[in-house]
């Protein structure tokens, strides 16, 4: 868009632009903190810290609006097992100590309850890069804009295929780091085919703001789909396919078995680099 300010890629966006410079897309992996319990989820995130360019730490919330059945199950279980906001900060520290980079994804009520400036301060202190807020629009984010500036955190807002061009442009202007583009309408969950809406949404965003790194989320279930999306997006976000491995391990009576998680992670890494 002519006259638009240069986009600030922050810490997390630079990971996406660095991957692009290497001729590939970045892999962003999501897991909930606290499932099947906090210690095992921390070990799982350390695995992601090695394989993913960016780890998306899910902080469970009792009334999610974007989570599909698999992610809802792990979030609900984590809450029942006593996970707290401070555990997400432990996860950010664990990822950083493993040599990785992390952002937290959660609903705004939890951040407000913790204290907006205190949360930003403690997330930055733990080594976190920023925050994804699916239910917070830039119009209502004044307090977060101030806190994220004060503590040097990225703020990643979402757009969808239904977003108008005006809405996309204003959302990009409010972001620092990268833009989270949902490839389908609805909630998270693996799908047998990737969305036809995703390439068109990326095309519209690039026509408006060619300098913003774009991560595509919702629906990626395997390395082949990751490769398909990596051909046109800067980041491939995978949640349910990774979360499902932990559910299957718990159902098999082996909640600490991360072999299947590692296998899916390896497939996704090969997909974005293929």
Coordinates of C-alpha atoms in Angstrom, one line a residue:
X1 CA 0.0 0.0 0.0
X2 CA 1.5 3.3 -1.0
X3 CA 2.6 5.5 1.9
X4 CA 2.3 2.7 4.5
X5 CA 4.9 2.6 7.2
X6 CA 7.6 -0.1 7.0
X7 CA 6.5 -3.2 8.8
X8 CA 8.3 -4.0 12.1
X9 CA 9.1 -7.7 12.0
X10 CA 10.2 -7.7 15.7
X11 CA 11.8 -10.8 17.0
X12 CA 9.4 -13.5 15.8
X13 CA 8.9 -12.0 12.4
X14 CA 12.6 -12.0 11.7
X15 CA 12.5 -15.8 12.1
X16 CA 10.0 -16.0 9.3
X17 CA 12.0 -13.6 7.1
X18 CA 15.2 -15.5 7.9
X19 CA 13.6 -18.8 6.8
X20 CA 12.4 -17.0 3.6
X21 CA 16.0 -15.9 2.9
X22 CA 17.0 -19.6 3.2
X23 CA 14.4 -20.5 0.5
X24 CA 11.8 -22.1 2.7
X25 CA 8.9 -21.3 5.0
X26 CA 9.2 -21.2 8.8
X27 CA 7.5 -23.9 10.9
X28 CA 5.4 -22.7 13.8
X29 CA 4.3 -25.5 16.2
X30 CA 1.5 -25.3 18.7
X31 CA 1.0 -27.2 22.0
X32 CA -1.0 -26.5 25.1
X33 CA 1.0 -26.1 28.3
X34 CA -0.2 -28.5 30.9
X35 CA -1.2 -31.5 28.8
X36 CA -0.9 -34.3 29.7
X37 CA 0.8 -32.5 32.6
X38 CA 3.1 -29.6 33.0
X39 CA 6.5 -31.5 33.0
X40 CA 5.7 -33.6 30.0
X41 CA 4.3 -30.6 28.0
X42 CA 7.5 -28.8 28.8
X43 CA 9.6 -31.7 27.4
X44 CA 7.3 -31.8 24.3
X45 CA 7.9 -28.1 23.8
X46 CA 11.7 -28.6 24.1
X47 CA 11.3 -31.0 21.1
X48 CA 9.4 -28.3 19.2
X49 CA 12.1 -25.8 20.1
X50 CA 14.6 -27.9 18.1
X51 CA 12.4 -28.7 15.1
X52 CA 10.3 -25.6 14.8
X53 CA 11.4 -22.0 14.0
X54 CA 8.9 -20.7 16.5
X55 CA 6.9 -22.5 19.3
X56 CA 3.4 -21.4 19.9
X57 CA 2.6 -22.0 23.6
X58 CA -1.1 -22.4 24.1
X59 CA -2.4 -21.2 27.5
X60 CA -5.7 -23.0 28.1
X61 CA -8.9 -21.0 28.6
X62 CA -12.3 -22.3 29.7
X63 CA -14.3 -20.7 26.9
X64 CA -12.2 -20.8 23.7
X65 CA -13.8 -19.6 20.5
X66 CA -11.3 -20.9 17.9
X67 CA -10.2 -24.2 19.3
X68 CA -11.4 -27.4 17.6
X69 CA -12.2 -30.6 19.4
X70 CA -8.7 -32.0 19.8
X71 CA -7.3 -28.7 21.2
X72 CA -10.3 -28.2 23.3
X73 CA -9.8 -31.6 24.9
X74 CA -6.2 -30.9 25.9
X75 CA -7.0 -27.4 27.1
X76 CA -9.9 -28.6 29.3
X77 CA -7.8 -31.4 30.7
X78 CA -4.9 -29.1 31.4
X79 CA -7.2 -26.7 33.3
X80 CA -8.7 -29.6 35.3
X81 CA -5.2 -30.7 36.2
X82 CA -4.3 -27.3 37.6
X83 CA -2.4 -25.5 34.9
X84 CA -1.9 -21.8 35.6
X85 CA -0.8 -18.7 33.6
X86 CA 2.6 -18.8 35.2
X87 CA 3.1 -22.3 33.6
X88 CA 3.0 -20.6 30.2
X89 CA 5.9 -18.4 31.4
X90 CA 7.8 -21.5 32.5
X91 CA 7.2 -22.9 29.0
X92 CA 8.6 -19.8 27.3
X93 CA 11.7 -20.1 29.5
X94 CA 12.1 -23.8 28.7
X95 CA 11.9 -23.1 25.0
X96 CA 14.4 -20.2 25.3
X97 CA 16.8 -22.4 27.3
X98 CA 16.5 -25.1 24.6
X99 CA 17.7 -22.6 22.0
X100 CA 14.3 -21.9 20.6
X101 CA 11.8 -19.0 20.3
X102 CA 8.3 -18.8 21.6
X103 CA 5.1 -16.8 21.5
X104 CA 2.1 -17.4 23.7
X105 CA -1.4 -17.9 22.2
X106 CA -4.3 -17.2 24.6
X107 CA -7.5 -15.4 25.2
X108 CA -7.4 -11.9 26.4
X109 CA -9.3 -12.5 29.7
X110 CA -6.4 -14.4 31.1
X111 CA -3.9 -11.6 30.3
X112 CA -6.2 -9.0 31.9
X113 CA -6.7 -11.2 35.0
X114 CA -2.9 -11.6 35.4
X115 CA -2.4 -7.9 34.8
X116 CA -1.5 -6.7 31.3
X117 CA 1.8 -4.9 32.1
X118 CA 2.8 -7.7 34.6
X119 CA 2.1 -10.3 31.9
X120 CA 4.2 -8.5 29.3
X121 CA 7.0 -7.9 31.8
X122 CA 7.1 -11.6 32.9
X123 CA 6.8 -13.0 29.4
X124 CA 9.7 -10.8 28.2
X125 CA 11.7 -11.8 31.3
X126 CA 11.1 -15.5 30.5
X127 CA 12.5 -15.0 27.0
X128 CA 9.2 -15.0 25.1
X129 CA 8.9 -13.1 21.8
X130 CA 5.3 -12.0 21.9
X131 CA 1.6 -12.9 22.1
X132 CA -1.1 -14.1 19.7
X133 CA -4.6 -13.0 20.7
X134 CA -7.4 -14.6 18.7
X135 CA -10.2 -12.7 20.5
X136 CA -8.5 -9.2 20.8
X137 CA -8.9 -6.9 17.9
X138 CA -6.5 -4.0 17.4
X139 CA -9.4 -1.5 18.1
X140 CA -9.6 -2.8 21.7
X141 CA -5.9 -3.4 22.3
X142 CA -4.7 0.0 23.6
X143 CA -3.5 -1.4 26.9
X144 CA -1.6 -4.2 25.1
X145 CA -0.1 -1.8 22.6
X146 CA 1.4 0.2 25.5
X147 CA 2.6 -2.9 27.4
X148 CA 4.1 -4.7 24.4
X149 CA 5.9 -1.5 23.4
X150 CA 7.2 -1.1 27.0
X151 CA 8.6 -4.6 27.1
X152 CA 9.6 -5.2 23.5
X153 CA 7.1 -7.9 22.7
X154 CA 5.6 -8.7 19.3
X155 CA 1.8 -8.5 19.0
X156 CA 0.3 -10.9 16.4
X157 CA -3.3 -10.2 15.4
X158 CA -5.4 -12.4 13.1
X159 CA -7.2 -11.9 9.8
X160 CA -9.5 -14.4 8.0
X161 CA -10.8 -14.9 4.5
X162 CA -13.8 -12.8 5.5
X163 CA -11.7 -9.8 6.4
X164 CA -12.1 -6.7 4.2
X165 CA -9.1 -5.1 2.6
X166 CA -9.5 -2.1 5.0
X167 CA -9.6 -4.5 8.0
X168 CA -6.5 -6.3 6.8
X169 CA -4.6 -3.1 6.3
X170 CA -5.5 -1.7 9.7
X171 CA -4.6 -5.1 11.4
X172 CA -1.2 -5.2 9.7
X173 CA -0.6 -1.6 10.9
X174 CA -1.3 -2.8 14.5
X175 CA 0.9 -5.9 14.3
X176 CA 4.5 -6.3 15.2
X177 CA 6.2 -9.6 14.3
X178 CA 4.0 -11.2 11.6
X179 CA 0.4 -11.6 10.6
X180 CA -1.6 -14.7 11.5
X181 CA -3.9 -15.6 8.6
X182 CA -6.5 -18.2 9.2
X183 CA -6.9 -20.3 6.1
X184 CA -10.4 -21.4 6.7
X185 CA -13.5 -20.1 8.5
X186 CA -14.2 -21.9 11.8
X187 CA -12.1 -23.6 14.4
X188 CA -8.8 -25.5 14.5
X189 CA -8.5 -29.1 13.4
X190 CA -6.6 -31.2 10.9
X191 CA -8.2 -31.5 7.4
X192 CA -7.7 -33.9 4.6
X193 CA -7.2 -31.1 2.1
X194 CA -5.7 -27.6 2.7
X195 CA -7.9 -24.6 2.1
X196 CA -8.5 -23.0 -1.3
X197 CA -9.1 -19.7 0.5
X198 CA -5.6 -19.5 1.9
X199 CA -3.7 -18.6 -1.4
X200 CA -6.3 -16.0 -2.2
X201 CA -6.0 -14.5 1.3
X202 CA -2.2 -14.3 1.0
X203 CA -2.5 -12.7 -2.4
X204 CA -4.8 -10.0 -1.0
X205 CA -2.5 -9.3 2.0
X206 CA 0.6 -9.1 -0.3
X207 CA -1.2 -6.7 -2.6
X208 CA -1.9 -4.4 0.4
X209 CA 1.4 -4.9 2.3
X210 CA 4.1 -6.9 0.5
X211 CA 6.5 -6.5 3.4
X212 CA 4.5 -8.3 6.2
X213 CA 5.5 -11.9 7.0
X214 CA 2.4 -14.1 6.8
X215 CA 1.8 -17.3 8.8
X216 CA -1.0 -19.6 7.7
X217 CA -2.8 -21.5 10.3
X218 CA -5.7 -24.0 10.7
X219 CA -6.0 -27.3 8.9
X220 CA -2.4 -28.4 8.3
X221 CA -2.1 -32.1 9.2
X222 CA 1.0 -33.5 7.5
X223 CA 4.3 -32.7 5.7
X224 CA 2.7 -32.7 2.3
X225 CA 0.2 -30.0 3.3
X226 CA 2.9 -28.1 5.0
X227 CA 4.9 -28.2 1.8
X228 CA 1.9 -27.0 -0.2
X229 CA 1.4 -24.0 2.1
X230 CA 5.1 -23.3 2.3
X231 CA 5.1 -22.6 -1.4
X232 CA 3.2 -19.3 -0.9
X233 CA 3.3 -18.4 2.8
X234 CA 6.2 -17.3 5.1
X235 CA 5.1 -19.5 8.0
X236 CA 3.2 -22.7 8.4
X237 CA 1.3 -23.0 11.7
X238 CA 0.5 -26.5 12.9
X239 CA -1.5 -27.3 16.0
X240 CA -4.0 -30.1 16.0
X241 CA -1.7 -32.6 14.2
X242 CA 0.9 -32.2 17.0
X243 CA -1.6 -32.1 19.8
X244 CA -3.3 -35.3 18.6
X245 CA -0.1 -37.3 19.1
X246 CA -0.2 -36.4 22.9
X247 CA -3.8 -37.4 23.1
X248 CA -3.1 -40.7 21.4
X249 CA -0.2 -41.4 23.7
X250 CA -2.4 -40.7 26.8
X251 CA -5.2 -42.9 25.4
X252 CA -2.6 -45.7 24.9
X253 CA -1.6 -45.4 28.5
X254 CA 1.8 -43.9 27.7
X255 CA 1.4 -40.2 28.3
X256 CA 5.2 -39.6 28.4
X257 CA 5.8 -41.3 25.1
X258 CA 6.8 -38.5 22.6
X259 CA 7.9 -40.8 19.8
X260 CA 4.7 -40.1 17.7
X261 CA 5.1 -36.3 18.3
X262 CA 8.7 -36.5 17.1
X263 CA 7.6 -38.5 14.0
X264 CA 5.0 -35.9 13.0
X265 CA 7.4 -33.1 13.8
X266 CA 10.0 -34.6 11.5
X267 CA 7.5 -35.0 8.7
X268 CA 6.4 -31.3 9.0
X269 CA 10.1 -30.2 9.1
X270 CA 10.7 -32.1 5.9
X271 CA 7.6 -30.6 4.4
X272 CA 8.5 -26.9 4.9
X273 CA 12.1 -27.7 3.8
X274 CA 11.2 -30.0 0.9

